Amino acid sequence: WLERQSKPVIVALCLLLTALLGLADYRTGYEAYFAVFYLLPISLAAYFVSGRAGLFMGLLCALLRFGIEVLTDKPYSSPLFLYWNGLSRLLIFSFITVILAQLRRALQYERMLARSDFLTGAANARSFNESANQELQRARRHARPFTIVYMDVDNFKTINDTRGHQAGDDLLRAIVRTLRQYLRETDIVARLGGDEFALLLFDADEQAATTAIEKVRGQLMQMVDKNGWPVTFSIGSLTCRRAPESLESLMKRADDLAYEA
């Protein structure tokens, strides 16, 4: 549920939790230990918003707890212990914030790797299939057209055989950069494996898809000519005015069109 909420909503929730905890902490006095519960809003802010938000919540909670101790006149043998405890809580809150923010970044990176092609940074087959299935469901509800494009790099093996695999990798990365540059940000660019690519063009009918594909093909040819790569591109495009029965049948038809080319 929290993953689906916007950052302002989560920040507001954290502030509300902090206020409720502070009120309960003040009402119970120093007899009940509430400091550990402040970790809840701090953790939510650090994990679901950002490290800075977590640090802010940590500072806020530490100051709130410090103020409550001052107001409740908690007995200390020396006033120094009041400041020592406040500083210790702030350090602990900050340490936990850093750990959670790093954990969040690590999980996001792993999630990105699971959905993207390591070599080119394009979407992988799994990610493409998920996006295509979502588009099929949307097309069934709203009857909006979309286009799927299959593309093979002709003579790609020649590049690897004559210039080495590094040149082949450079070509694949250049293809993805060109596709992303001349397609819309909302369109999906995927590498299915080897020299096979797939594109998902949202809300694109035959005319819009043809215009976009011709533009991309022209830019790809300019790119390979400029770099002296002796390759061409076989492209199969399939526009759906209504959702087909299954994604598998749709992908096969687009693949057959690319094979014909």
mmCIF file of N, CA and C in Angstrom, residues 9-110:
data_model
loop_
_atom_site.group_PDB
_atom_site.id
_atom_site.type_symbol
_atom_site.label_atom_id
_atom_site.label_comp_id
_atom_site.label_asym_id
_atom_site.label_seq_id
_atom_site.Cartn_x
_atom_site.Cartn_y
_atom_site.Cartn_z
ATOM 1 N N VAL A 9 2.218 12.211 0.625
ATOM 2 C CA VAL A 9 1.301 11.464 1.488
ATOM 3 C C VAL A 9 2.071 10.724 2.575
ATOM 4 N N ILE A 10 3.190 10.114 2.209
ATOM 5 C CA ILE A 10 3.979 9.368 3.198
ATOM 6 C C ILE A 10 4.598 10.321 4.214
ATOM 7 N N VAL A 11 5.072 11.483 3.766
ATOM 8 C CA VAL A 11 5.621 12.473 4.696
ATOM 9 C C VAL A 11 4.555 12.926 5.676
ATOM 10 N N ALA A 12 3.343 13.184 5.157
ATOM 11 C CA ALA A 12 2.247 13.601 6.044
ATOM 12 C C ALA A 12 1.929 12.504 7.058
ATOM 13 N N LEU A 13 1.953 11.248 6.610
ATOM 14 C CA LEU A 13 1.708 10.127 7.520
ATOM 15 C C LEU A 13 2.783 10.061 8.603
ATOM 16 N N CYS A 14 4.035 10.272 8.213
ATOM 17 C CA CYS A 14 5.136 10.242 9.181
ATOM 18 C C CYS A 14 4.999 11.363 10.207
ATOM 19 N N LEU A 15 4.612 12.548 9.749
ATOM 20 C CA LEU A 15 4.423 13.668 10.673
ATOM 21 C C LEU A 15 3.273 13.396 11.636
ATOM 22 N N LEU A 16 2.209 12.783 11.135
ATOM 23 C CA LEU A 16 1.078 12.448 11.999
ATOM 24 C C LEU A 16 1.488 11.417 13.048
ATOM 25 N N LEU A 17 2.215 10.399 12.622
ATOM 26 C CA LEU A 17 2.691 9.383 13.567
ATOM 27 C C LEU A 17 3.595 9.998 14.625
ATOM 28 N N THR A 18 4.474 10.909 14.195
ATOM 29 C CA THR A 18 5.383 11.557 15.136
ATOM 30 C C THR A 18 4.605 12.373 16.165
ATOM 31 N N ALA A 19 3.586 13.082 15.685
ATOM 32 C CA ALA A 19 2.772 13.881 16.605
ATOM 33 C C ALA A 19 2.043 12.991 17.611
ATOM 34 N N LEU A 20 1.478 11.877 17.140
ATOM 35 C CA LEU A 20 0.769 10.966 18.037
ATOM 36 C C LEU A 20 1.714 10.330 19.052
ATOM 37 N N LEU A 21 2.895 9.954 18.589
ATOM 38 C CA LEU A 21 3.884 9.371 19.494
ATOM 39 C C LEU A 21 4.344 10.387 20.532
ATOM 40 N N GLY A 22 4.557 11.624 20.080
ATOM 41 C CA GLY A 22 4.978 12.663 21.012
ATOM 42 C C GLY A 22 3.923 12.929 22.074
ATOM 43 N N LEU A 23 2.645 12.936 21.668
ATOM 44 C CA LEU A 23 1.565 13.147 22.622
ATOM 45 C C LEU A 23 1.500 12.012 23.642
ATOM 46 N N ALA A 24 1.580 10.765 23.140
ATOM 47 C CA ALA A 24 1.548 9.621 24.046
ATOM 48 C C ALA A 24 2.767 9.614 24.958
ATOM 49 N N ASP A 25 3.916 9.990 24.407
ATOM 50 C CA ASP A 25 5.148 10.043 25.201
ATOM 51 C C ASP A 25 5.029 11.074 26.319
ATOM 52 N N TYR A 26 4.466 12.219 25.986
ATOM 53 C CA TYR A 26 4.328 13.290 26.987
ATOM 54 C C TYR A 26 3.318 12.910 28.061
ATOM 55 N N ARG A 27 2.201 12.290 27.651
ATOM 56 C CA ARG A 27 1.156 11.936 28.615
ATOM 57 C C ARG A 27 1.605 10.849 29.596
ATOM 58 N N THR A 28 2.424 9.918 29.150
ATOM 59 C CA THR A 28 2.856 8.819 30.029
ATOM 60 C C THR A 28 4.046 9.194 30.897
ATOM 61 N N GLY A 29 4.723 10.300 30.543
ATOM 62 C CA GLY A 29 5.866 10.716 31.348
ATOM 63 C C GLY A 29 7.070 9.827 31.131
ATOM 64 N N TYR A 30 8.006 9.878 32.056
ATOM 65 C CA TYR A 30 9.255 9.136 31.876
ATOM 66 C C TYR A 30 9.142 7.686 32.324
ATOM 67 N N GLU A 31 7.966 7.268 32.817
ATOM 68 C CA GLU A 31 7.833 5.897 33.297
ATOM 69 C C GLU A 31 7.748 4.902 32.132
ATOM 70 N N ALA A 32 7.192 5.321 31.023
ATOM 71 C CA ALA A 32 7.099 4.443 29.842
ATOM 72 C C ALA A 32 8.157 4.866 28.827
ATOM 73 N N TYR A 33 8.829 3.863 28.244
ATOM 74 C CA TYR A 33 9.913 4.142 27.289
ATOM 75 C C TYR A 33 9.340 4.159 25.872
ATOM 76 N N PHE A 34 9.351 5.347 25.251
ATOM 77 C CA PHE A 34 8.744 5.513 23.935
ATOM 78 C C PHE A 34 9.765 5.756 22.833
ATOM 79 N N ALA A 35 11.023 5.925 23.177
ATOM 80 C CA ALA A 35 12.011 6.344 22.178
ATOM 81 C C ALA A 35 12.081 5.376 20.999
ATOM 82 N N VAL A 36 11.944 4.065 21.269
ATOM 83 C CA VAL A 36 12.087 3.083 20.207
ATOM 84 C C VAL A 36 10.971 3.214 19.169
ATOM 85 N N PHE A 37 9.791 3.699 19.585
ATOM 86 C CA PHE A 37 8.667 3.803 18.660
ATOM 87 C C PHE A 37 8.850 4.931 17.653
ATOM 88 N N TYR A 38 9.726 5.883 17.951
ATOM 89 C CA TYR A 38 10.002 6.954 16.994
ATOM 90 C C TYR A 38 10.697 6.410 15.742
ATOM 91 N N LEU A 39 11.211 5.208 15.831
ATOM 92 C CA LEU A 39 11.858 4.607 14.665
ATOM 93 C C LEU A 39 10.862 4.316 13.538
ATOM 94 N N LEU A 40 9.577 4.203 13.877
ATOM 95 C CA LEU A 40 8.580 3.896 12.847
ATOM 96 C C LEU A 40 8.457 5.016 11.810
ATOM 97 N N PRO A 41 8.151 6.270 12.198
ATOM 98 C CA PRO A 41 8.093 7.320 11.169
ATOM 99 C C PRO A 41 9.434 7.574 10.506
ATOM 100 N N ILE A 42 10.531 7.419 11.257
ATOM 101 C CA ILE A 42 11.860 7.612 10.671
ATOM 102 C C ILE A 42 12.110 6.572 9.581
ATOM 103 N N SER A 43 11.768 5.317 9.869
ATOM 104 C CA SER A 43 11.990 4.238 8.906
ATOM 105 C C SER A 43 11.119 4.418 7.666
ATOM 106 N N LEU A 44 9.872 4.812 7.855
ATOM 107 C CA LEU A 44 8.983 5.022 6.710
ATOM 108 C C LEU A 44 9.508 6.129 5.808
ATOM 109 N N ALA A 45 9.968 7.220 6.407
ATOM 110 C CA ALA A 45 10.475 8.340 5.614
ATOM 111 C C ALA A 45 11.754 7.954 4.878
ATOM 112 N N ALA A 46 12.662 7.243 5.562
ATOM 113 C CA ALA A 46 13.938 6.874 4.944
ATOM 114 C C ALA A 46 13.754 5.872 3.825
ATOM 115 N N TYR A 47 12.836 4.923 3.995
ATOM 116 C CA TYR A 47 12.689 3.839 3.017
ATOM 117 C C TYR A 47 11.804 4.230 1.848
ATOM 118 N N PHE A 48 10.706 4.930 2.122
ATOM 119 C CA PHE A 48 9.727 5.190 1.066
ATOM 120 C C PHE A 48 9.841 6.580 0.456
ATOM 121 N N VAL A 49 10.595 7.476 1.078
ATOM 122 C CA VAL A 49 10.744 8.825 0.526
ATOM 123 C C VAL A 49 12.179 9.055 0.088
ATOM 124 N N SER A 50 13.094 9.261 1.047
ATOM 125 C CA SER A 50 14.504 9.478 0.712
ATOM 126 C C SER A 50 15.320 9.490 1.994
ATOM 127 N N GLY A 51 16.646 9.408 1.844
ATOM 128 C CA GLY A 51 17.520 9.490 2.999
ATOM 129 C C GLY A 51 17.415 10.828 3.695
ATOM 130 N N ARG A 52 17.286 11.910 2.913
ATOM 131 C CA ARG A 52 17.158 13.242 3.515
ATOM 132 C C ARG A 52 15.884 13.351 4.343
ATOM 133 N N ALA A 53 14.803 12.788 3.814
ATOM 134 C CA ALA A 53 13.546 12.812 4.570
ATOM 135 C C ALA A 53 13.685 12.030 5.869
ATOM 136 N N GLY A 54 14.405 10.903 5.816
ATOM 137 C CA GLY A 54 14.629 10.119 7.022
ATOM 138 C C GLY A 54 15.462 10.878 8.045
ATOM 139 N N LEU A 55 16.499 11.583 7.573
ATOM 140 C CA LEU A 55 17.328 12.379 8.482
ATOM 141 C C LEU A 55 16.520 13.514 9.109
ATOM 142 N N PHE A 56 15.663 14.127 8.306
ATOM 143 C CA PHE A 56 14.810 15.196 8.844
ATOM 144 C C PHE A 56 13.885 14.653 9.928
ATOM 145 N N MET A 57 13.264 13.493 9.663
ATOM 146 C CA MET A 57 12.377 12.906 10.650
ATOM 147 C C MET A 57 13.162 12.479 11.893
ATOM 148 N N GLY A 58 14.385 11.999 11.709
ATOM 149 C CA GLY A 58 15.217 11.626 12.848
ATOM 150 C C GLY A 58 15.541 12.826 13.723
ATOM 151 N N LEU A 59 15.892 13.935 13.078
ATOM 152 C CA LEU A 59 16.173 15.162 13.834
ATOM 153 C C LEU A 59 14.920 15.654 14.553
ATOM 154 N N LEU A 60 13.780 15.612 13.852
ATOM 155 C CA LEU A 60 12.525 16.057 14.450
ATOM 156 C C LEU A 60 12.161 15.198 15.661
ATOM 157 N N CYS A 61 12.298 13.877 15.514
ATOM 158 C CA CYS A 61 11.956 12.981 16.619
ATOM 159 C C CYS A 61 12.908 13.150 17.800
ATOM 160 N N ALA A 62 14.203 13.347 17.500
ATOM 161 C CA ALA A 62 15.172 13.544 18.573
ATOM 162 C C ALA A 62 14.885 14.836 19.326
ATOM 163 N N LEU A 63 14.566 15.912 18.606
ATOM 164 C CA LEU A 63 14.240 17.187 19.258
ATOM 165 C C LEU A 63 12.943 17.082 20.060
ATOM 166 N N LEU A 64 11.962 16.358 19.507
ATOM 167 C CA LEU A 64 10.696 16.189 20.211
ATOM 168 C C LEU A 64 10.898 15.427 21.508
ATOM 169 N N ARG A 65 11.653 14.351 21.443
ATOM 170 C CA ARG A 65 11.921 13.558 22.644
ATOM 171 C C ARG A 65 12.723 14.363 23.667
ATOM 172 N N PHE A 66 13.659 15.152 23.188
ATOM 173 C CA PHE A 66 14.460 15.996 24.073
ATOM 174 C C PHE A 66 13.555 17.011 24.776
ATOM 175 N N GLY A 67 12.658 17.636 24.010
ATOM 176 C CA GLY A 67 11.747 18.610 24.610
ATOM 177 C C GLY A 67 10.825 17.977 25.634
ATOM 178 N N ILE A 68 10.369 16.761 25.380
ATOM 179 C CA ILE A 68 9.491 16.074 26.331
ATOM 180 C C ILE A 68 10.236 15.794 27.626
ATOM 181 N N GLU A 69 11.488 15.390 27.536
ATOM 182 C CA GLU A 69 12.268 15.127 28.743
ATOM 183 C C GLU A 69 12.451 16.400 29.555
ATOM 184 N N VAL A 70 12.630 17.526 28.858
ATOM 185 C CA VAL A 70 12.774 18.792 29.571
ATOM 186 C C VAL A 70 11.464 19.164 30.273
ATOM 187 N N LEU A 71 10.343 18.989 29.573
ATOM 188 C CA LEU A 71 9.047 19.384 30.120
ATOM 189 C C LEU A 71 8.592 18.486 31.268
ATOM 190 N N THR A 72 8.956 17.209 31.220
ATOM 191 C CA THR A 72 8.513 16.274 32.260
ATOM 192 C C THR A 72 9.440 16.252 33.463
ATOM 193 N N ASP A 73 10.511 17.050 33.415
ATOM 194 C CA ASP A 73 11.439 17.138 34.555
ATOM 195 C C ASP A 73 11.944 15.773 34.995
ATOM 196 N N LYS A 74 12.365 14.996 34.032
ATOM 197 C CA LYS A 74 12.914 13.675 34.357
ATOM 198 C C LYS A 74 14.164 13.847 35.213
ATOM 199 N N PRO A 75 14.235 13.141 36.344
ATOM 200 C CA PRO A 75 15.381 13.355 37.245
ATOM 201 C C PRO A 75 16.671 12.760 36.698
ATOM 202 N N TYR A 76 17.713 13.576 36.696
ATOM 203 C CA TYR A 76 19.050 13.127 36.320
ATOM 204 C C TYR A 76 20.020 13.566 37.404
ATOM 205 N N SER A 77 21.029 12.741 37.646
ATOM 206 C CA SER A 77 22.036 13.126 38.628
ATOM 207 C C SER A 77 22.875 14.292 38.133
ATOM 208 N N SER A 78 22.928 14.432 36.782
ATOM 209 C CA SER A 78 23.661 15.558 36.192
ATOM 210 C C SER A 78 22.922 15.994 34.932
ATOM 211 N N PRO A 79 22.822 17.316 34.682
ATOM 212 C CA PRO A 79 22.158 17.790 33.455
ATOM 213 C C PRO A 79 22.834 17.298 32.183
ATOM 214 N N LEU A 80 24.103 16.916 32.291
ATOM 215 C CA LEU A 80 24.828 16.445 31.113
ATOM 216 C C LEU A 80 24.186 15.193 30.516
ATOM 217 N N PHE A 81 23.579 14.360 31.389
ATOM 218 C CA PHE A 81 22.963 13.132 30.888
ATOM 219 C C PHE A 81 21.777 13.437 29.965
ATOM 220 N N LEU A 82 21.092 14.547 30.222
ATOM 221 C CA LEU A 82 19.982 14.941 29.360
ATOM 222 C C LEU A 82 20.469 15.189 27.939
ATOM 223 N N TYR A 83 21.573 15.926 27.817
ATOM 224 C CA TYR A 83 22.110 16.225 26.484
ATOM 225 C C TYR A 83 22.771 14.998 25.861
ATOM 226 N N TRP A 84 23.412 14.178 26.724
ATOM 227 C CA TRP A 84 24.031 12.948 26.212
ATOM 228 C C TRP A 84 22.980 12.016 25.612
ATOM 229 N N ASN A 85 21.865 11.837 26.313
ATOM 230 C CA ASN A 85 20.803 10.971 25.797
ATOM 231 C C ASN A 85 20.214 11.522 24.503
ATOM 232 N N GLY A 86 20.023 12.839 24.451
ATOM 233 C CA GLY A 86 19.483 13.444 23.237
ATOM 234 C C GLY A 86 20.409 13.255 22.047
ATOM 235 N N LEU A 87 21.717 13.459 22.267
ATOM 236 C CA LEU A 87 22.682 13.275 21.186
ATOM 237 C C LEU A 87 22.768 11.810 20.771
ATOM 238 N N SER A 88 22.704 10.898 21.721
ATOM 239 C CA SER A 88 22.774 9.464 21.416
ATOM 240 C C SER A 88 21.584 9.045 20.562
ATOM 241 N N ARG A 89 20.399 9.532 20.925
ATOM 242 C CA ARG A 89 19.217 9.195 20.133
ATOM 243 C C ARG A 89 19.351 9.732 18.709
ATOM 244 N N LEU A 90 19.849 10.948 18.580
ATOM 245 C CA LEU A 90 20.009 11.533 17.249
ATOM 246 C C LEU A 90 20.970 10.707 16.406
ATOM 247 N N LEU A 91 22.062 10.255 16.982
ATOM 248 C CA LEU A 91 23.034 9.440 16.250
ATOM 249 C C LEU A 91 22.440 8.094 15.849
ATOM 250 N N ILE A 92 21.689 7.489 16.769
ATOM 251 C CA ILE A 92 21.066 6.202 16.452
ATOM 252 C C ILE A 92 20.029 6.364 15.340
ATOM 253 N N PHE A 93 19.208 7.397 15.443
ATOM 254 C CA PHE A 93 18.210 7.654 14.407
ATOM 255 C C PHE A 93 18.876 7.890 13.054
ATOM 256 N N SER A 94 19.964 8.637 13.041
ATOM 257 C CA SER A 94 20.666 8.941 11.789
ATOM 258 C C SER A 94 21.290 7.680 11.199
ATOM 259 N N PHE A 95 21.869 6.844 12.046
ATOM 260 C CA PHE A 95 22.491 5.604 11.575
ATOM 261 C C PHE A 95 21.455 4.688 10.931
ATOM 262 N N ILE A 96 20.313 4.540 11.567
ATOM 263 C CA ILE A 96 19.253 3.691 11.025
ATOM 264 C C ILE A 96 18.738 4.260 9.708
ATOM 265 N N THR A 97 18.636 5.585 9.628
ATOM 266 C CA THR A 97 18.199 6.225 8.384
ATOM 267 C C THR A 97 19.144 5.898 7.239
ATOM 268 N N VAL A 98 20.446 6.007 7.465
ATOM 269 C CA VAL A 98 21.434 5.737 6.419
ATOM 270 C C VAL A 98 21.347 4.283 5.963
ATOM 271 N N ILE A 99 21.223 3.364 6.910
ATOM 272 C CA ILE A 99 21.134 1.941 6.577
ATOM 273 C C ILE A 99 19.893 1.661 5.730
ATOM 274 N N LEU A 100 18.752 2.196 6.115
ATOM 275 C CA LEU A 100 17.515 1.943 5.379
ATOM 276 C C LEU A 100 17.536 2.582 3.991
ATOM 277 N N ALA A 101 18.105 3.786 3.883
ATOM 278 C CA ALA A 101 18.183 4.446 2.579
ATOM 279 C C ALA A 101 19.083 3.650 1.629
ATOM 280 N N GLN A 102 20.194 3.131 2.148
ATOM 281 C CA GLN A 102 21.083 2.313 1.318
ATOM 282 C C GLN A 102 20.416 1.006 0.919
ATOM 283 N N LEU A 103 19.656 0.417 1.827
ATOM 284 C CA LEU A 103 18.933 -0.817 1.519
ATOM 285 C C LEU A 103 17.914 -0.564 0.419
ATOM 286 N N ARG A 104 17.219 0.561 0.508
ATOM 287 C CA ARG A 104 16.237 0.910 -0.506
ATOM 288 C C ARG A 104 16.894 1.058 -1.874
ATOM 289 N N ARG A 105 18.024 1.764 -1.933
ATOM 290 C CA ARG A 105 18.726 1.946 -3.208
ATOM 291 C C ARG A 105 19.193 0.614 -3.772
ATOM 292 N N ALA A 106 19.688 -0.267 -2.894
ATOM 293 C CA ALA A 106 20.153 -1.575 -3.351
ATOM 294 C C ALA A 106 19.004 -2.404 -3.924
ATOM 295 N N LEU A 107 17.855 -2.365 -3.273
ATOM 296 C CA LEU A 107 16.694 -3.115 -3.765
ATOM 297 C C LEU A 107 16.189 -2.545 -5.082
ATOM 298 N N GLN A 108 16.187 -1.221 -5.204
ATOM 299 C CA GLN A 108 15.759 -0.601 -6.456
ATOM 300 C C GLN A 108 16.704 -0.959 -7.594
ATOM 301 N N TYR A 109 18.011 -1.020 -7.292
ATOM 302 C CA TYR A 109 18.990 -1.384 -8.314
ATOM 303 C C TYR A 109 18.800 -2.829 -8.752
ATOM 304 N N GLU A 110 18.573 -3.718 -7.784
ATOM 305 C CA GLU A 110 18.329 -5.121 -8.124
ATOM 306 C C GLU A 110 17.052 -5.273 -8.941
#
